[in-house]
Tab-separated table of C-alpha atoms in Angstrom:
chain	number	residue	atom	x	y	z
A	15	MET	CA	0.188	-0.398	-0.290
A	16	ALA	CA	1.815	3.795	-1.392
A	17	GLU	CA	1.905	5.572	1.975
A	18	GLN	CA	-0.295	8.597	1.889
A	19	ASP	CA	1.481	11.971	1.207
A	20	PRO	CA	1.832	14.069	4.333
A	21	ARG	CA	-0.644	16.381	5.145
A	22	TYR	CA	0.072	20.500	6.359
A	23	VAL	CA	-1.369	20.601	10.314
A	24	SER	CA	-1.308	23.941	11.953
A	25	VAL	CA	-1.646	24.888	15.394
A	26	THR	CA	-1.858	28.276	16.976
A	27	PRO	CA	-2.898	29.825	20.458
A	28	MET	CA	-5.040	32.285	20.584
A	29	LYS	CA	-6.701	34.614	22.200
A	30	ASN	CA	-8.647	38.047	20.994
A	31	GLU	CA	-7.522	38.536	17.751
A	32	GLY	CA	-11.111	38.791	15.843
A	33	PRO	CA	-11.074	41.710	13.814
A	34	PHE	CA	-7.670	39.827	12.199
A	35	VAL	CA	-9.157	36.159	12.137
A	36	LEU	CA	-10.575	35.676	8.674
A	37	GLU	CA	-7.130	37.210	6.717
A	38	TRP	CA	-4.969	34.581	8.446
A	39	VAL	CA	-6.949	31.930	8.034
A	40	ALA	CA	-7.519	33.193	3.830
A	41	HIS	CA	-3.642	33.258	3.611
A	42	ASN	CA	-3.161	29.996	5.735
A	43	ARG	CA	-5.775	28.316	3.667
A	44	ALA	CA	-3.762	29.318	-0.065
A	45	ILE	CA	-0.420	28.630	0.943
A	46	GLY	CA	-1.746	24.755	1.508
A	47	VAL	CA	-2.545	24.193	5.025
A	48	ASP	CA	-4.299	20.856	5.275
A	49	LYS	CA	-5.533	21.186	8.610
A	50	ILE	CA	-6.022	24.527	10.914
A	51	VAL	CA	-6.182	23.880	14.666
A	52	VAL	CA	-6.880	26.636	16.479
A	53	MET	CA	-6.592	26.750	20.548
A	54	THR	CA	-8.454	29.659	22.275
A	55	ASN	CA	-9.053	31.396	25.410
A	56	ASP	CA	-10.050	33.997	28.133
A	57	CYS	CA	-11.805	35.561	24.505
A	58	THR	CA	-13.880	38.456	24.930
A	59	ASP	CA	-13.618	39.960	21.884
A	60	GLY	CA	-15.979	37.107	19.602
A	61	THR	CA	-12.757	35.292	18.679
A	62	ASP	CA	-13.943	32.478	19.564
A	63	ALA	CA	-17.313	32.586	18.779
A	64	LEU	CA	-16.069	33.349	15.108
A	65	LEU	CA	-13.827	30.620	14.830
A	66	GLN	CA	-16.327	27.833	15.919
A	67	ARG	CA	-18.406	28.866	13.229
A	68	LEU	CA	-15.082	28.257	10.715
A	69	ASP	CA	-14.715	25.163	12.851
A	70	ASP	CA	-19.048	24.741	11.784
A	71	LEU	CA	-18.366	25.387	8.476
A	72	GLY	CA	-15.748	22.485	7.988
A	73	ILE	CA	-12.998	25.451	7.686
A	74	LEU	CA	-10.958	24.810	10.534
A	75	LYS	CA	-10.786	23.068	13.219
A	76	HIS	CA	-11.063	25.077	16.497
A	77	VAL	CA	-10.671	23.601	20.480
A	78	ASP	CA	-11.382	25.474	23.407
A	79	ASN	CA	-8.094	25.325	25.731
A	80	ASN	CA	-9.684	27.621	28.805
A	81	SER	CA	-8.365	26.057	32.059
A	82	GLY	CA	-8.691	27.637	35.891
A	83	LYS	CA	-5.196	27.333	36.320
A	84	GLN	CA	-3.090	30.217	36.285
A	85	SER	CA	-0.667	28.608	33.706
A	86	SER	CA	0.660	29.250	30.112
A	87	PRO	CA	-2.434	29.079	28.012
A	88	GLN	CA	0.631	28.679	24.716
A	89	LYS	CA	2.007	25.396	26.619
A	90	ARG	CA	-1.618	23.742	27.651
A	91	ALA	CA	-2.204	24.238	24.034
A	92	TYR	CA	1.030	22.447	22.351
A	93	ARG	CA	0.096	19.541	25.149
A	94	LYS	CA	-3.413	19.470	23.986
A	95	PHE	CA	-2.143	19.706	20.523
A	96	LEU	CA	-0.537	16.709	20.665
A	97	SER	CA	-2.688	14.295	22.656
A	98	MET	CA	-5.475	14.857	20.461
A	99	ASP	CA	-3.375	13.119	17.212
A	100	PHE	CA	-4.574	15.737	14.611
A	101	ALA	CA	-1.221	15.475	13.024
A	102	GLN	CA	0.282	11.564	11.880
A	103	PRO	CA	3.688	10.298	12.048
A	104	ASN	CA	4.651	11.564	8.778
A	105	ASP	CA	2.325	15.211	8.880
A	106	TRP	CA	4.203	18.327	8.728
A	107	VAL	CA	3.217	20.377	12.000
A	108	ILE	CA	3.403	24.073	12.086
A	109	VAL	CA	3.953	25.597	14.954
A	110	ILE	CA	2.295	29.507	14.078
A	111	ASP	CA	0.704	32.674	15.495
A	112	ALA	CA	-2.131	34.531	14.863
A	113	ASP	CA	0.028	37.407	13.393
A	114	GLU	CA	2.666	35.613	11.616
A	115	MET	CA	2.311	34.368	8.112
A	116	ILE	CA	4.225	32.502	6.144
A	117	ASN	CA	5.499	33.452	2.652
A	118	VAL	CA	6.465	31.224	0.607
A	119	LYS	CA	8.457	32.477	-2.485
A	120	THR	CA	9.373	29.097	-4.262
A	121	GLY	CA	6.714	27.401	-7.343
A	122	ASP	CA	3.042	27.891	-6.360
A	123	ASN	CA	3.926	29.730	-3.085
A	124	THR	CA	2.617	27.042	-0.811
A	125	LEU	CA	3.972	24.945	2.093
A	126	ARG	CA	3.877	21.950	-0.700
A	127	ALA	CA	6.451	23.744	-2.798
A	128	LEU	CA	8.144	24.659	-0.719
A	129	THR	CA	9.126	20.989	0.528
A	130	ASP	CA	9.610	19.766	-3.204
A	131	ALA	CA	12.125	22.353	-3.316
A	132	ILE	CA	13.597	20.155	-0.826
A	133	PRO	CA	12.999	17.182	-0.471
A	134	ASP	CA	15.270	15.855	1.939
A	135	ALA	CA	14.347	18.220	4.370
A	136	LYS	CA	12.168	16.623	7.513
A	137	THR	CA	12.113	20.007	9.623
A	138	ILE	CA	12.579	23.520	8.113
A	139	SER	CA	13.112	26.614	10.182
A	140	MET	CA	11.629	29.790	8.283
A	141	THR	CA	13.688	32.865	9.483
A	142	TRP	CA	11.139	35.899	10.739
A	143	ARG	CA	11.037	39.313	8.689
A	144	LEU	CA	10.037	42.107	10.946
A	145	PHE	CA	7.334	44.013	9.517
A	146	GLY	CA	6.963	47.615	10.976
A	147	ASN	CA	4.364	49.680	11.849
A	148	ALA	CA	4.620	52.126	8.376
A	149	GLY	CA	3.422	55.284	10.334
A	150	LYS	CA	-0.193	53.478	10.191
A	151	VAL	CA	-2.029	55.634	13.919
A	152	GLY	CA	-5.589	54.147	12.573
A	153	TYR	CA	-7.156	50.481	12.577
A	154	GLU	CA	-8.530	50.051	8.789
A	155	ASP	CA	-10.285	46.619	8.437
A	156	ARG	CA	-7.897	45.937	5.329
A	157	PHE	CA	-5.462	43.364	4.608
A	158	LEU	CA	-2.408	43.676	6.589
A	159	SER	CA	-0.641	42.777	3.811
A	160	ASP	CA	-1.643	45.399	2.299
A	161	GLN	CA	-1.019	47.781	4.886
A	162	TYR	CA	2.084	46.608	6.520
A	163	ARG	CA	4.275	46.208	3.545
A	164	ARG	CA	7.990	47.849	5.382
A	165	ALA	CA	9.945	45.070	7.011
A	166	ALA	CA	13.665	44.534	8.777
A	167	ALA	CA	16.139	44.657	5.810
A	168	GLU	CA	17.509	40.496	5.668
A	169	ASN	CA	20.895	41.302	7.078
A	170	THR	CA	19.551	43.051	10.211
A	171	LYS	CA	20.862	40.678	12.892
A	172	ARG	CA	19.694	43.593	15.871
A	173	PRO	CA	16.930	43.076	17.515
A	174	ALA	CA	17.766	39.358	18.385
A	175	GLN	CA	13.988	38.896	17.423
A	176	ALA	CA	14.941	40.297	14.028
A	177	TRP	CA	16.189	36.681	13.132
A	178	GLY	CA	13.618	34.554	15.373
A	179	PHE	CA	12.395	31.681	13.785
A	180	LYS	CA	9.387	29.223	13.351
A	181	THR	CA	9.729	25.331	12.561
A	182	MET	CA	7.470	23.005	10.573
A	183	PHE	CA	8.664	19.369	11.406
A	184	LYS	CA	7.611	15.493	10.367
A	185	ARG	CA	5.321	14.771	13.255
A	186	GLY	CA	6.890	11.456	14.305
A	187	LEU	CA	10.998	12.938	14.596
A	188	TRP	CA	9.709	14.898	17.640
A	189	ASP	CA	8.158	15.117	20.352
A	190	ARG	CA	8.071	18.204	21.636
A	191	LEU	CA	6.132	21.291	20.296
A	192	GLY	CA	7.542	25.192	21.057
A	193	VAL	CA	7.323	28.693	20.134
A	194	HIS	CA	9.820	28.685	17.367
A	195	ARG	CA	11.280	24.900	17.353
A	196	PRO	CA	10.425	22.043	18.310
A	197	HIS	CA	11.675	19.857	21.181
A	198	ARG	CA	12.436	16.482	22.379
A	199	ALA	CA	13.936	14.409	19.326
A	200	THR	CA	13.592	10.601	18.394
A	201	VAL	CA	16.062	10.716	16.545
A	202	GLU	CA	20.073	10.176	18.515
A	203	THR	CA	21.474	12.577	15.690
A	204	MET	CA	20.346	15.605	13.875
A	205	GLU	CA	21.610	14.492	10.532
A	206	GLU	CA	18.107	12.482	10.981
A	207	CYS	CA	16.719	15.450	11.834
A	208	HIS	CA	17.451	16.722	7.539
A	209	TRP	CA	17.155	19.715	9.322
A	210	TYR	CA	17.237	23.126	6.910
A	211	ASN	CA	16.875	26.186	6.733
A	212	GLY	CA	14.869	28.485	4.503
A	213	SER	CA	17.337	28.706	1.596
A	214	GLY	CA	17.117	25.480	1.536
A	215	GLN	CA	20.595	25.148	3.375
A	216	LEU	CA	21.158	21.866	6.279
A	217	MET	CA	20.863	23.588	9.780
A	218	PRO	CA	24.221	23.665	12.040
A	219	ASP	CA	24.771	20.659	14.319
A	220	ARG	CA	23.803	22.754	17.800
A	221	TYR	CA	20.461	23.545	16.932
A	222	PHE	CA	19.528	19.150	17.632
A	223	THR	CA	19.211	20.933	21.386
A	224	LYS	CA	19.023	24.379	21.164
A	225	SER	CA	18.342	27.715	20.268
A	226	TRP	CA	15.667	29.723	18.469
A	227	ARG	CA	17.129	32.608	15.916
A	228	SER	CA	18.838	32.029	13.084
A	229	MET	CA	22.850	33.262	13.291
A	230	GLY	CA	25.171	34.122	10.112
A	231	ASP	CA	25.704	30.430	9.016
A	232	SER	CA	22.163	29.556	9.176
A	233	VAL	CA	19.803	32.587	8.110
A	234	GLY	CA	18.400	32.048	4.243
A	235	TYR	CA	14.451	33.627	2.925
A	236	ASP	CA	15.310	32.095	-0.501
A	237	LEU	CA	12.574	29.687	-0.428
A	238	VAL	CA	10.588	31.013	2.740
A	239	GLN	CA	10.235	33.236	5.467
A	240	VAL	CA	7.435	34.273	8.198
A	241	ASN	CA	6.029	38.103	7.675
A	242	HIS	CA	5.214	38.896	11.726
A	243	TYR	CA	2.589	41.687	12.035
A	244	ALA	CA	4.062	42.557	15.578
A	245	LEU	CA	2.931	45.654	16.068
A	246	LYS	CA	-0.184	46.886	13.242
A	247	SER	CA	-1.748	50.664	14.125
A	248	CYS	CA	-0.689	52.616	16.838
A	249	GLU	CA	-4.403	52.347	17.979
A	250	SER	CA	-4.224	48.042	17.559
A	251	TYR	CA	-0.926	48.715	19.564
A	252	LEU	CA	-3.232	50.068	22.597
A	253	VAL	CA	-5.211	46.942	22.400
A	254	LYS	CA	-2.730	44.706	22.302
A	255	LYS	CA	-1.615	46.391	25.501
A	256	MET	CA	-3.999	45.730	27.081
A	257	ARG	CA	-4.629	42.363	26.319
A	258	GLY	CA	-0.916	41.244	26.817
A	259	ARG	CA	1.598	39.595	25.231
A	260	ALA	CA	0.412	35.822	23.930
A	261	HIS	CA	3.186	34.005	25.553
A	262	HIS	CA	4.607	35.799	28.495
A	263	LEU	CA	2.155	36.374	31.518
A	264	GLY	CA	2.828	39.214	32.973
A	265	ASP	CA	4.275	41.178	30.487
A	266	SER	CA	3.330	44.617	30.161
A	267	LEU	CA	3.946	46.652	26.550
A	268	GLY	CA	5.292	49.817	26.082
A	269	MET	CA	7.486	51.635	23.399
A	270	GLU	CA	10.664	49.343	24.543
A	271	TYR	CA	8.825	46.305	22.781
A	272	TRP	CA	7.212	48.815	20.071
A	273	ASN	CA	11.127	50.057	19.523
A	274	MET	CA	11.997	46.529	19.143
A	275	MET	CA	9.250	45.450	16.541
A	276	ASN	CA	9.223	48.438	14.405
A	277	GLN	CA	11.085	48.132	11.681
A	278	ASN	CA	10.624	49.666	8.340
A	279	ALA	CA	14.148	49.366	6.361
A	280	GLU	CA	12.368	48.113	2.972
A	281	GLU	CA	9.755	47.399	1.078
A	282	ASP	CA	8.778	43.954	0.654
A	283	GLY	CA	5.980	42.631	-1.369
A	284	SER	CA	6.897	39.563	-2.052
A	285	ILE	CA	3.752	38.013	0.143
A	286	ASP	CA	2.016	39.365	-3.193
A	287	ALA	CA	1.940	36.108	-5.260
A	288	THR	CA	-0.760	34.391	-2.618
A	289	LEU	CA	-2.960	37.415	-2.453
A	290	ASP	CA	-5.385	36.224	-5.312
A	291	ARG	CA	-5.685	32.627	-3.777
A	292	LYS	CA	-6.614	34.500	-0.552
A	293	ARG	CA	-8.520	37.336	-1.353
A	294	GLY	CA	-11.196	34.343	-2.829
A	295	LEU	CA	-10.904	32.676	0.051
A	296	TYR	CA	-11.148	35.482	2.763
A	297	TYR	CA	-14.207	36.425	0.381
A	298	GLU	CA	-16.099	32.962	0.507
A	299	MET	CA	-15.354	32.955	3.679
A	300	LEU	CA	-17.538	36.239	4.309
A	301	SER	CA	-20.245	35.144	2.245
A	302	ASP	CA	-21.650	33.167	5.254
A	303	PRO	CA	-23.877	35.926	6.803
A	304	GLU	CA	-22.679	34.281	10.180
A	305	VAL	CA	-19.426	34.767	9.569
A	306	ALA	CA	-19.548	38.249	8.888
A	307	ARG	CA	-22.130	38.983	10.867
A	308	LEU	CA	-19.383	37.761	13.902
A	309	HIS	CA	-16.613	39.676	11.702
A	310	HIS	CA	-17.648	42.864	11.821
A	311	ALA	CA	-18.400	43.234	15.355
A	312	SER	CA	-15.284	41.723	16.515
A	313	CYS	CA	-14.084	44.989	13.946
A	314	ASP	CA	-16.621	47.056	15.676
A	315	LEU	CA	-15.961	46.118	18.944
A	316	HIS	CA	-12.120	46.825	18.391
A	317	ARG	CA	-12.869	50.028	17.484
A	318	LYS	CA	-15.206	50.808	20.704
A	319	GLN	CA	-12.032	49.142	22.770
A	320	ILE	CA	-9.262	52.351	20.790
A	321	ALA	CA	-11.926	54.725	21.087
A	322	GLN	CA	-12.442	53.393	24.829
A	323	LEU	CA	-8.086	53.520	25.844
A	324	ARG	CA	-7.452	56.558	24.123
A	325	ASP	CA	-9.494	58.423	26.786
A	326	LEU	CA	-6.849	57.339	29.434
A	327	PRO	CA	-3.971	59.848	30.246
A	328	GLU	CA	-1.578	56.518	30.071
A	329	MET	CA	-2.619	55.652	26.777
A	330	GLN	CA	-2.835	59.077	25.261
A	331	GLU	CA	1.274	59.637	26.613
A	332	LEU	CA	2.067	56.103	24.833
A	333	MET	CA	-0.054	57.500	21.612
A	334	GLN	CA	1.882	60.916	21.845
A	335	GLN	CA	5.007	58.324	22.325
A	336	MET	CA	4.206	55.842	18.843
A	337	THR	CA	3.161	59.255	17.158
A	338	ALA	CA	6.020	61.389	17.831
A	339	GLY	CA	8.112	62.345	14.579
A	340	LEU	CA	4.939	61.784	11.844
A	341	THR	CA	3.533	64.542	10.215
A	342	ALA	CA	-0.105	65.974	10.911
A	343	SER	CA	-1.698	64.066	8.565
A	344	GLN	CA	-0.767	60.648	9.722
A	345	ARG	CA	-1.793	61.056	13.093
A	346	ALA	CA	-4.916	62.365	11.678
């Protein structure tokens, strides 16, 4: 019996990303993710309801990741994903966050084109490209990939996050998920991991046990990168500050994080290669009346939260700091 073709299965912990869900789902479907698994916790903006509707329509799998315990939602999500056997040993598992979009630059710009381009690969690390705020003050219900097109240069080594990576891997090869890379290999050596970078080059042996970011001898963007939209508009950043960081319990966001992630050195529109597919899938989902209602309700709530936050002195000060140096028309 012939071995079944591997599927591409993504897993994402998520909280309060409602206004951005549909584009993100459409993008993942456009690049060929076969099964999108989203684990939500503590949502107050309708994210969970929207994802459940998409689950009802058979578009993705939504899992309730709420817990009464004060524990990391991300770690809970990863453990739950493995326990539910969403991926078979030969399937590719992709750990991806809600503000990240995989940008495949080879073939038809799908994940299958990527793995076809590196036929020996069983683990592939994809380096971040940090996309800055691009001077956008106000929130708009438009594709992030249309609004935020300026990013860190490829050779930007600092901040350390500029060369952070995300990793996709064959499920049977690793026993534990991590935000940036898997852990606990089921094999004994790095050679058996068949671990490549985003340019199709073998990763150095040291990655077998540690490290979450690329270095000069391991960075590569030729075949794939991960577009990381950590900031979005100044107004949306206020809401993100209120929510807190997804993987860092108790962390407070401010200008230090803003300045670190606000990288705008170069224009990069390479992700547009899948725009037509993404747009078609987006409007197909939006044609469902309940999806449309939930999406627009989430966007409206986002605007309401922004208006409330902009009245707070602390947030007014943050807005002033974020918009310093912008022209009057940009700040309007």
